[in-house]
Amino acid sequence: MKTSLRFLAAAGLLAVVSGCATNVNTVERAQSQATPNYVSDKRVITDNTLARTVRVDAIKQAVVSGNLLKIQATLTNLKNDLRSVRYKFEWIDKDGMSVGGPTEGWRVLQLQGRESLDISTVAVSPRAVDFVLKISEL
Amino acid sequence: MTTIRFKTALLAGVVLLPSAFFLTGCQTAETRTIDASGPQALNTGGINSQDWYTAADQLVGSLITSGALDKTPVQPSVLAIDRILNNTQLNIDTDLLIKKIRVALLQTGKVVVTNTMGLGERAVVASEAAEMDEMTTGKKAKVIVPNYTLYGKLIQQVDRLNGVTQNTYSFQMSLVDVKTGLTVWEDDRAIAKQTKKSTLGW
């Protein structure tokens, strides 16, 4: 009786662990041909659980259409199951003031287990020179 | 006698009054102001306020990054807004999308939007104003021909499986060069929402 209970518990645990796994494998060129412009960033962590779940790997920037700043961040899910986060980009002008845009707002992002995804946005105002990326748990 | 009255008053004060507040309090509707583009926005099977912001942001980002607006000889490019078809089951005003796109594009300084062409009440008023100006001054009003027209379509696809309903909303948009009639940019962004039906049935 005890043995079968143990077996059931082990099988259940295995089902939970393997059933939830939705990890993503990737393949890419060994020597990247791209020459991205990485942004050195400053991080403020107020949610340690979130920081242990989703990591911001890198932030790149580019100028599009002559004078508009584009920012792209690569986020990685550090867990083995599907995770959802909210994120928001805010723009700052050269005087340190917020440049609110008509399309600015929180977005939802779903990451499969161990998956890395790029999120990006373009500043609609040429006044934007800096940005703040906010991430919160869904 | 005085003690009984005191006890009755105490009972009323301590037990009945809070109970009355509690009962009436339950019937009070609570309203709070939220950020329309924020995480507190109600998520429904339809297109909610957050979805409009997301779709507009993605389409504007795609259009700007494409560089299509930079190719006109004279900057800023003149843009006319064409029809935005709503092929969803929802009764929505497409200005919820197009206005955000217009505002964003104007802020970039890459385009100006003409109101003497295209659809909508404003276009009618602007056309009438141009006619009035023509009548009063006797001079033919100079109408600036747009470089581009922007048109779009909203489509809804509904899928159901095992009590889950999935609504996929496609936000399609195209930019057409007026001189050549060629589409110089277009994009299709989708937002999918799954709703699970309650097993209790209420």
Short mmCIF file of C-alpha atoms in Angstrom, two decimals:
data_model
loop_
_atom_site.label_atom_id
_atom_site.label_comp_id
_atom_site.label_asym_id
_atom_site.label_seq_id
_atom_site.Cartn_x
_atom_site.Cartn_y
_atom_site.Cartn_z
CA MET A 1 0.00 0.00 0.00
CA LYS A 2 2.81 2.35 1.02
CA THR A 3 4.78 1.49 -2.12
CA SER A 4 1.88 2.24 -4.43
CA LEU A 5 1.27 5.55 -2.66
CA ARG A 6 4.92 6.49 -3.12
CA PHE A 7 4.74 5.46 -6.77
CA LEU A 8 1.63 7.58 -7.30
CA ALA A 9 3.25 10.58 -5.61
CA ALA A 10 6.41 10.20 -7.72
CA ALA A 11 4.39 9.82 -10.91
CA GLY A 12 2.33 12.89 -10.02
CA LEU A 13 5.45 14.93 -9.33
CA LEU A 14 7.00 13.80 -12.60
CA ALA A 15 3.83 14.73 -14.47
CA VAL A 16 3.83 18.18 -12.89
CA VAL A 17 7.52 18.78 -13.62
CA SER A 18 7.57 17.43 -17.18
CA GLY A 19 4.02 18.50 -18.08
CA CYS A 20 4.72 22.16 -17.45
CA ALA A 21 8.00 22.25 -19.33
CA THR A 22 7.69 24.38 -22.45
CA ASN A 23 11.35 25.17 -22.91
CA VAL A 24 12.59 26.64 -26.16
CA ASN A 25 15.74 25.49 -27.96
CA THR A 26 17.42 27.88 -30.40
CA VAL A 27 19.96 27.75 -33.19
CA GLU A 28 21.76 30.76 -34.65
CA ARG A 29 24.84 31.72 -36.67
CA ALA A 30 28.03 31.06 -34.72
CA GLN A 31 29.65 34.38 -35.70
CA SER A 32 27.03 37.10 -35.73
CA GLN A 33 27.18 39.50 -38.69
CA ALA A 34 25.32 42.23 -36.85
CA THR A 35 27.11 45.05 -35.06
CA PRO A 36 24.60 46.20 -32.47
CA ASN A 37 24.93 49.40 -30.52
CA TYR A 38 24.56 48.26 -26.90
CA VAL A 39 23.34 50.64 -24.22
CA SER A 40 25.02 50.48 -20.83
CA ASP A 41 22.19 50.44 -18.34
CA LYS A 42 21.43 51.15 -14.70
CA ARG A 43 18.99 48.81 -12.96
CA VAL A 44 16.70 49.36 -10.01
CA ILE A 45 15.31 46.09 -8.59
CA THR A 46 12.29 46.39 -6.33
CA ASP A 47 10.88 42.91 -7.03
CA ASN A 48 13.52 40.24 -6.42
CA THR A 49 11.18 37.42 -7.41
CA LEU A 50 10.65 39.00 -10.82
CA ALA A 51 14.40 39.59 -11.22
CA ARG A 52 14.96 35.88 -10.59
CA THR A 53 12.27 34.97 -13.14
CA VAL A 54 12.89 37.30 -16.09
CA ARG A 55 16.25 38.84 -16.90
CA VAL A 56 17.04 41.76 -19.19
CA ASP A 57 20.04 40.47 -21.15
CA ALA A 58 20.86 43.46 -23.29
CA ILE A 59 19.53 46.75 -24.53
CA LYS A 60 20.36 48.04 -27.99
CA GLN A 61 19.63 51.34 -29.63
CA ALA A 62 19.39 52.66 -33.18
CA VAL A 63 18.24 55.85 -34.87
CA VAL A 64 15.46 55.37 -37.40
CA SER A 65 14.02 57.79 -39.95
CA GLY A 66 16.86 60.23 -39.35
CA ASN A 67 16.15 61.38 -35.82
CA LEU A 68 13.90 58.95 -33.94
CA LEU A 69 15.33 56.72 -31.25
CA LYS A 70 14.57 53.01 -31.34
CA ILE A 71 15.24 50.82 -28.32
CA GLN A 72 15.26 47.05 -28.24
CA ALA A 73 15.63 44.96 -25.11
CA THR A 74 16.23 41.21 -24.94
CA LEU A 75 14.37 39.48 -22.13
CA THR A 76 14.98 35.90 -21.02
CA ASN A 77 12.73 33.66 -18.99
CA LEU A 78 14.97 31.99 -16.39
CA LYS A 79 12.32 29.43 -15.46
CA ASN A 80 11.22 26.23 -17.17
CA ASP A 81 7.58 27.17 -17.64
CA LEU A 82 5.53 29.84 -19.36
CA ARG A 83 5.81 33.25 -17.69
CA SER A 84 4.02 36.51 -18.46
CA VAL A 85 5.23 40.00 -17.67
CA ARG A 86 4.12 43.51 -18.36
CA TYR A 87 6.50 46.11 -19.69
CA LYS A 88 6.45 49.74 -20.64
CA PHE A 89 8.87 52.11 -22.33
CA GLU A 90 8.90 55.74 -21.27
CA TRP A 91 10.78 58.46 -23.12
CA ILE A 92 12.82 61.29 -21.66
CA ASP A 93 13.93 64.49 -23.42
CA LYS A 94 17.31 66.22 -23.13
CA ASP A 95 16.09 68.21 -20.12
CA GLY A 96 15.16 65.03 -18.28
CA MET A 97 11.44 65.60 -18.77
CA SER A 98 9.05 62.81 -19.74
CA VAL A 99 7.92 62.81 -23.35
CA GLY A 100 4.52 61.15 -23.26
CA GLY A 101 3.44 59.57 -26.50
CA PRO A 102 -0.08 58.77 -27.73
CA THR A 103 0.77 55.07 -27.98
CA GLU A 104 2.71 54.75 -24.73
CA GLY A 105 1.37 52.13 -22.32
CA TRP A 106 1.83 48.76 -20.70
CA ARG A 107 2.22 45.72 -22.94
CA VAL A 108 1.92 42.04 -22.09
CA LEU A 109 4.70 39.63 -22.99
CA GLN A 110 4.60 35.85 -22.73
CA LEU A 111 7.85 33.90 -22.57
CA GLN A 112 8.07 30.14 -22.92
CA GLY A 113 10.46 28.27 -20.62
CA ARG A 114 14.07 29.53 -21.03
CA GLU A 115 13.01 31.59 -24.04
CA SER A 116 14.60 34.90 -25.02
CA LEU A 117 12.49 37.52 -26.76
CA ASP A 118 13.14 41.00 -28.10
CA ILE A 119 10.83 43.85 -27.25
CA SER A 120 11.22 47.14 -29.05
CA THR A 121 9.65 50.51 -29.53
CA VAL A 122 10.29 53.69 -31.48
CA ALA A 123 10.05 57.14 -29.93
CA VAL A 124 7.49 59.13 -31.86
CA SER A 125 9.06 62.39 -30.75
CA PRO A 126 12.48 63.52 -32.00
CA ARG A 127 12.92 65.16 -28.58
CA ALA A 128 13.35 61.75 -26.92
CA VAL A 129 16.99 61.07 -26.04
CA ASP A 130 16.64 58.66 -23.12
CA PHE A 131 14.30 55.93 -22.03
CA VAL A 132 13.10 53.99 -19.00
CA LEU A 133 12.01 50.38 -19.36
CA LYS A 134 9.62 49.22 -16.64
CA ILE A 135 8.89 45.54 -16.11
CA SER A 136 6.36 44.07 -13.70
CA GLU A 137 4.90 40.67 -13.01
CA LEU A 138 1.52 39.91 -14.54
CA MET B 1 -34.21 50.75 34.26
CA THR B 2 -31.42 53.17 33.40
CA THR B 3 -29.02 50.24 33.07
CA ILE B 4 -31.33 48.48 30.61
CA ARG B 5 -31.64 51.65 28.51
CA PHE B 6 -27.87 52.08 28.58
CA LYS B 7 -27.37 48.45 27.50
CA THR B 8 -29.89 48.86 24.68
CA ALA B 9 -28.15 52.01 23.50
CA LEU B 10 -24.79 50.27 23.71
CA LEU B 11 -26.12 47.33 21.71
CA ALA B 12 -27.46 49.66 19.08
CA GLY B 13 -24.22 51.57 18.92
CA VAL B 14 -21.81 48.66 18.93
CA VAL B 15 -23.66 45.98 16.99
CA LEU B 16 -26.51 47.41 14.96
CA LEU B 17 -24.87 50.56 13.59
CA PRO B 18 -21.80 48.83 12.12
CA SER B 19 -24.08 46.11 10.77
CA ALA B 20 -26.21 48.74 9.08
CA PHE B 21 -23.10 50.38 7.62
CA PHE B 22 -21.84 46.98 6.49
CA LEU B 23 -25.10 46.04 4.80
CA THR B 24 -25.58 49.36 3.06
CA GLY B 25 -21.89 49.52 2.23
CA CYS B 26 -22.20 46.34 0.21
CA GLN B 27 -24.72 47.98 -2.07
CA THR B 28 -22.52 50.97 -2.85
CA ALA B 29 -20.93 50.89 -6.29
CA GLU B 30 -17.23 51.61 -6.21
CA THR B 31 -15.68 53.54 -9.06
CA ARG B 32 -12.02 54.28 -9.47
CA THR B 33 -10.13 56.14 -12.13
CA ILE B 34 -7.43 54.09 -13.84
CA ASP B 35 -4.82 54.57 -16.53
CA ALA B 36 -6.53 53.51 -19.79
CA SER B 37 -3.26 52.06 -21.08
CA GLY B 38 -2.31 50.60 -17.72
CA PRO B 39 -2.41 47.15 -16.15
CA GLN B 40 -5.69 47.81 -14.33
CA ALA B 41 -7.63 48.08 -17.61
CA LEU B 42 -10.33 45.41 -17.80
CA ASN B 43 -9.33 42.52 -20.01
CA THR B 44 -12.24 41.21 -22.03
CA GLY B 45 -12.73 39.07 -25.10
CA GLY B 46 -13.12 42.27 -27.11
CA ILE B 47 -10.56 44.92 -27.97
CA ASN B 48 -9.87 46.75 -24.72
CA SER B 49 -8.17 50.10 -24.21
CA GLN B 50 -4.74 48.48 -23.76
CA ASP B 51 -5.10 46.62 -27.07
CA TRP B 52 -5.68 49.85 -28.99
CA TYR B 53 -2.47 51.31 -27.54
CA THR B 54 -0.54 48.12 -28.34
CA ALA B 55 -1.79 47.93 -31.93
CA ALA B 56 -1.18 51.63 -32.59
CA ASP B 57 2.33 51.44 -31.10
CA GLN B 58 3.28 48.41 -33.19
CA LEU B 59 1.90 49.84 -36.45
CA VAL B 60 3.48 53.28 -35.94
CA GLY B 61 6.82 51.69 -35.02
CA SER B 62 6.69 49.51 -38.12
CA LEU B 63 5.78 52.43 -40.42
CA ILE B 64 8.52 54.72 -39.08
CA THR B 65 11.18 52.01 -39.13
CA SER B 66 10.31 51.11 -42.75
CA GLY B 67 11.55 54.54 -43.91
CA ALA B 68 8.63 54.83 -46.36
CA LEU B 69 7.74 58.31 -45.10
CA ASP B 70 11.27 59.64 -45.75
CA LYS B 71 11.17 59.07 -49.50
CA THR B 72 9.12 62.08 -50.59
CA PRO B 73 11.15 64.96 -52.16
CA VAL B 74 9.51 67.51 -49.88
CA GLN B 75 9.31 66.89 -46.15
CA PRO B 76 7.07 66.47 -44.27
CA SER B 77 5.01 64.11 -46.40
CA VAL B 78 1.34 64.90 -46.86
CA LEU B 79 -0.92 62.09 -45.71
CA ALA B 80 -4.64 61.53 -46.29
CA ILE B 81 -6.50 59.10 -44.09
CA ASP B 82 -8.60 56.70 -46.11
CA ARG B 83 -11.27 54.31 -44.92
CA ILE B 84 -10.64 52.02 -41.94
CA LEU B 85 -12.96 49.05 -42.35
CA ASN B 86 -14.34 47.37 -39.26
CA ASN B 87 -14.98 43.74 -40.15
CA THR B 88 -15.28 42.59 -36.55
CA GLN B 89 -18.46 41.72 -34.67
CA LEU B 90 -17.75 44.62 -32.35
CA ASN B 91 -19.47 47.95 -32.60
CA ILE B 92 -16.39 50.13 -32.35
CA ASP B 93 -15.25 53.52 -33.53
CA THR B 94 -12.12 53.03 -35.61
CA ASP B 95 -10.90 56.44 -34.46
CA LEU B 96 -9.79 54.60 -31.30
CA LEU B 97 -6.97 53.28 -33.46
CA ILE B 98 -6.54 55.85 -36.20
CA LYS B 99 -6.48 58.88 -33.92
CA LYS B 100 -3.58 57.43 -31.92
CA ILE B 101 -1.73 56.74 -35.17
CA ARG B 102 -2.42 60.24 -36.51
CA VAL B 103 -1.24 61.89 -33.30
CA ALA B 104 1.90 59.75 -33.18
CA LEU B 105 2.78 60.39 -36.83
CA LEU B 106 2.24 64.13 -36.44
CA GLN B 107 4.52 64.13 -33.39
CA THR B 108 7.32 62.57 -35.43
CA GLY B 109 7.30 65.62 -37.72
CA LYS B 110 7.55 63.28 -40.71
CA VAL B 111 4.00 63.87 -41.94
CA VAL B 112 1.20 66.37 -42.01
CA VAL B 113 -2.34 65.13 -42.39
CA THR B 114 -4.63 66.73 -44.94
CA ASN B 115 -8.27 67.23 -44.03
CA THR B 116 -9.50 68.31 -47.45
CA MET B 117 -9.32 64.75 -48.64
CA GLY B 118 -10.23 61.49 -47.06
CA LEU B 119 -13.19 60.53 -44.96
CA GLY B 120 -14.79 61.77 -41.79
CA GLU B 121 -16.64 64.84 -40.54
CA ARG B 122 -13.51 66.94 -40.31
CA ALA B 123 -12.75 66.34 -43.98
CA VAL B 124 -16.23 67.56 -44.93
CA VAL B 125 -15.85 70.73 -42.84
CA ALA B 126 -12.39 71.41 -44.26
CA SER B 127 -13.70 70.96 -47.82
CA GLU B 128 -16.61 73.33 -47.14
CA ALA B 129 -14.21 75.88 -45.66
CA ALA B 130 -12.06 75.68 -48.79
CA GLU B 131 -15.15 76.20 -50.96
CA MET B 132 -16.22 79.19 -48.85
CA ASP B 133 -12.76 80.71 -49.15
CA GLU B 134 -12.91 80.22 -52.91
CA MET B 135 -16.31 81.97 -53.09
CA THR B 136 -15.33 84.95 -50.95
CA THR B 137 -11.90 85.60 -52.41
CA GLY B 138 -12.72 84.59 -55.97
CA LYS B 139 -9.48 82.67 -56.12
CA LYS B 140 -9.25 79.00 -56.62
CA ALA B 141 -8.17 77.46 -53.33
CA LYS B 142 -4.92 75.61 -53.57
CA VAL B 143 -5.46 72.03 -52.59
CA ILE B 144 -2.35 70.15 -51.63
CA VAL B 145 -2.37 66.71 -53.14
CA PRO B 146 -1.32 64.12 -50.59
CA ASN B 147 1.78 62.03 -51.15
CA TYR B 148 0.26 59.04 -49.41
CA THR B 149 -3.04 57.60 -48.32
CA LEU B 150 -3.36 55.36 -45.29
CA TYR B 151 -6.07 52.76 -45.13
CA GLY B 152 -6.74 49.84 -42.86
CA LYS B 153 -8.96 47.00 -41.87
CA LEU B 154 -9.86 45.30 -38.59
CA ILE B 155 -10.68 41.61 -38.81
CA GLN B 156 -11.90 39.22 -36.14
CA GLN B 157 -11.47 35.48 -36.23
CA VAL B 158 -13.28 33.36 -33.65
CA ASP B 159 -12.12 29.84 -32.77
CA ARG B 160 -13.69 27.58 -30.14
CA LEU B 161 -12.29 24.41 -28.60
CA ASN B 162 -12.99 22.60 -25.32
CA GLY B 163 -14.90 25.49 -23.80
CA VAL B 164 -12.23 28.03 -24.72
CA THR B 165 -13.07 30.83 -27.13
CA GLN B 166 -10.23 32.55 -28.91
CA ASN B 167 -10.78 35.92 -30.55
CA THR B 168 -7.96 36.93 -32.85
CA TYR B 169 -8.06 40.54 -33.96
CA SER B 170 -5.97 41.54 -36.96
CA PHE B 171 -5.03 45.18 -37.38
CA GLN B 172 -4.08 45.64 -41.03
CA MET B 173 -2.75 48.88 -42.44
CA SER B 174 -1.34 49.98 -45.80
CA LEU B 175 0.35 53.11 -47.06
CA VAL B 176 -0.21 53.86 -50.75
CA ASP B 177 1.84 56.24 -52.88
CA VAL B 178 -0.77 58.44 -54.58
CA LYS B 179 1.30 59.08 -57.73
CA THR B 180 2.08 55.49 -58.51
CA GLY B 181 -0.73 53.68 -56.74
CA LEU B 182 1.85 51.37 -55.27
CA THR B 183 1.71 50.12 -51.72
CA VAL B 184 4.93 51.31 -50.13
CA TRP B 185 4.34 49.90 -46.66
CA GLU B 186 1.90 47.56 -45.02
CA ASP B 187 1.70 45.54 -41.89
CA ASP B 188 -0.60 43.15 -40.10
CA ARG B 189 -0.49 42.88 -36.32
CA ALA B 190 -2.64 40.46 -34.39
CA ILE B 191 -3.84 40.30 -30.81
CA ALA B 192 -5.30 36.96 -29.68
CA LYS B 193 -7.45 36.62 -26.57
CA GLN B 194 -8.67 33.40 -25.01
CA THR B 195 -11.72 33.27 -22.77
CA LYS B 196 -12.63 30.15 -20.83
CA LYS B 197 -16.30 29.60 -20.17
CA SER B 198 -17.26 29.10 -16.54
CA THR B 199 -18.07 25.44 -15.82
CA LEU B 200 -20.84 26.50 -13.39
CA GLY B 201 -22.69 28.24 -16.18
CA TRP B 202 -23.30 31.59 -14.56
#
